[in-house]
Amino acid sequence: MAECPFCDIIQGNLEASVIYEDDLVLAIVPLHAPYPESALVFPKEHIDHFTDLPRDLATHVMSVGFDLSKKIMSEYQPGRMGMGVHGYGVPHAHFNVFPQNHPMDVVFRKMAYIKDGEVRFGFKNLPVPSREQMDEIARTLREKT
């Protein structure tokens, strides 16, 4: 298997701000997100494509994401919550949970920039939250009932 940062997090080889963990999944505050009050939920088993997950595991991943979206909405009060499977980025199935304060946040408008006359997307314009900020968000969401 190629290098996988999510597997490194699961194995304890890479630091992460953990929001939720059980025997099947892990939910973390993502390092690169348009808003720091976001979450990534992924299975502990390395499966590249979300569509290759067994139905019960996919349902569990989305259920954890749904629960986290309600906590994020309650705690941070964004205009809306977005959830979805992007499919690219890290080659490990994962479910994105993110606040939306603008209609274009679903396509991560903060990641958009113009280069050579074309709209491109990337991390270059995103501020990276501090570990302390990510840990505080994770703690807040863990303790939210």
Coordinates of C-alpha atoms in Angstrom, one line a residue, residues 5-133:
P5 CA -1.7 9.8 6.1
F6 CA -5.0 8.5 7.5
C7 CA -3.4 5.1 8.2
D8 CA -0.5 6.9 9.8
I9 CA -2.9 8.7 12.1
I10 CA -4.7 5.5 13.0
Q11 CA -1.4 3.8 13.8
G12 CA -0.3 6.7 16.0
N13 CA 2.5 7.8 13.6
L14 CA 1.0 11.1 12.7
E15 CA -0.5 13.7 15.1
A16 CA -4.2 14.5 14.8
S17 CA -6.9 16.3 16.7
V18 CA -9.4 13.4 17.4
I19 CA -13.1 14.2 17.8
Y20 CA -14.4 10.7 17.8
E21 CA -13.1 7.1 17.8
D22 CA -14.6 3.7 18.0
D23 CA -13.6 0.2 16.7
L24 CA -14.5 1.0 13.1
V25 CA -13.9 4.7 12.5
L26 CA -12.0 7.8 13.4
A27 CA -13.1 11.4 13.2
I28 CA -10.6 14.3 13.2
V29 CA -10.3 18.0 12.7
P30 CA -8.8 18.3 9.2
L31 CA -5.5 20.1 8.7
H32 CA -6.6 21.7 5.4
A33 CA -10.3 22.9 5.4
P34 CA -12.0 26.1 4.4
Y35 CA -13.2 26.5 8.0
P36 CA -11.4 24.9 11.0
E37 CA -14.7 23.8 12.5
S38 CA -14.8 20.9 10.0
A39 CA -14.5 17.1 10.4
L40 CA -13.2 14.1 8.5
V41 CA -14.6 10.7 9.3
F42 CA -12.9 7.7 7.9
P43 CA -12.8 3.9 8.5
K44 CA -9.8 2.4 10.3
E45 CA -9.5 -0.2 7.6
H46 CA -7.7 1.2 4.6
I47 CA -10.2 1.1 1.7
D48 CA -9.4 3.6 -1.1
H49 CA -12.8 4.2 -2.6
F50 CA -15.9 5.1 -0.6
T51 CA -18.0 3.0 -2.9
D52 CA -15.9 -0.1 -2.0
L53 CA -16.9 0.2 1.7
P54 CA -19.3 -2.5 2.9
R55 CA -22.8 -0.9 3.3
D56 CA -22.9 -1.2 7.1
L57 CA -19.5 0.5 7.4
A58 CA -20.4 3.3 4.9
T59 CA -23.7 3.8 6.9
H60 CA -21.7 4.0 10.1
V61 CA -19.2 6.6 8.7
M62 CA -22.1 8.8 7.5
S63 CA -24.0 8.4 10.7
V64 CA -20.9 9.6 12.7
G65 CA -20.6 12.5 10.3
F66 CA -24.3 13.3 10.7
D67 CA -23.9 13.4 14.5
L68 CA -20.9 15.6 14.2
S69 CA -22.6 18.0 11.8
K70 CA -25.4 18.5 14.4
K71 CA -22.7 19.3 17.1
I72 CA -20.9 21.7 14.8
M73 CA -24.1 23.4 13.9
S74 CA -25.1 23.8 17.5
E75 CA -21.7 25.0 18.7
Y76 CA -20.5 27.2 15.9
Q77 CA -23.9 28.2 14.2
P78 CA -22.9 28.3 10.6
G79 CA -25.5 29.1 8.0
R80 CA -25.7 25.5 6.9
M81 CA -23.8 22.2 7.1
G82 CA -22.3 20.4 4.2
M83 CA -21.4 16.8 4.0
G84 CA -20.1 14.6 1.3
V85 CA -17.5 12.3 -0.3
H86 CA -15.0 14.2 -2.5
G87 CA -13.3 11.1 -3.8
Y88 CA -9.9 12.7 -4.4
G89 CA -7.1 13.9 -2.2
V90 CA -6.1 11.2 0.3
P91 CA -6.5 7.7 -1.2
H92 CA -8.5 6.4 1.8
A93 CA -12.3 6.6 1.9
H94 CA -13.4 9.6 3.9
F95 CA -16.5 11.6 4.6
N96 CA -16.3 15.4 4.8
V97 CA -18.3 17.4 7.3
F98 CA -18.0 21.2 6.9
P99 CA -19.8 24.4 7.9
Q100 CA -21.2 26.5 5.1
N101 CA -21.5 30.3 5.3
H102 CA -21.8 30.9 1.6
P103 CA -23.4 29.0 -1.3
M104 CA -20.1 28.3 -2.9
D105 CA -18.6 26.7 0.3
V106 CA -19.8 23.4 -1.1
V107 CA -17.0 23.6 -3.6
F108 CA -14.6 25.1 -1.0
R109 CA -14.6 28.6 -2.5
K110 CA -11.7 29.6 -0.2
M111 CA -9.5 27.1 -2.1
A112 CA -10.2 28.7 -5.5
Y113 CA -7.6 30.9 -7.2
I114 CA -6.9 32.0 -10.8
K115 CA -3.8 30.8 -12.6
D116 CA -3.1 31.3 -16.3
G117 CA -6.7 32.4 -16.8
E118 CA -8.2 29.3 -15.2
V119 CA -9.9 28.7 -11.9
R120 CA -7.9 26.2 -9.9
F121 CA -8.3 24.8 -6.4
G122 CA -5.5 24.2 -3.8
F123 CA -4.4 24.7 -0.3
K124 CA -2.2 27.8 -1.0
N125 CA -4.7 30.4 0.2
L126 CA -6.0 28.4 3.2
P127 CA -4.8 29.4 6.6
V128 CA -3.6 26.3 8.6
P129 CA -5.0 26.4 12.1
S130 CA -2.7 25.8 15.0
R131 CA -2.6 22.4 16.7
E132 CA -4.0 24.1 19.8
Q133 CA -6.9 25.5 17.8

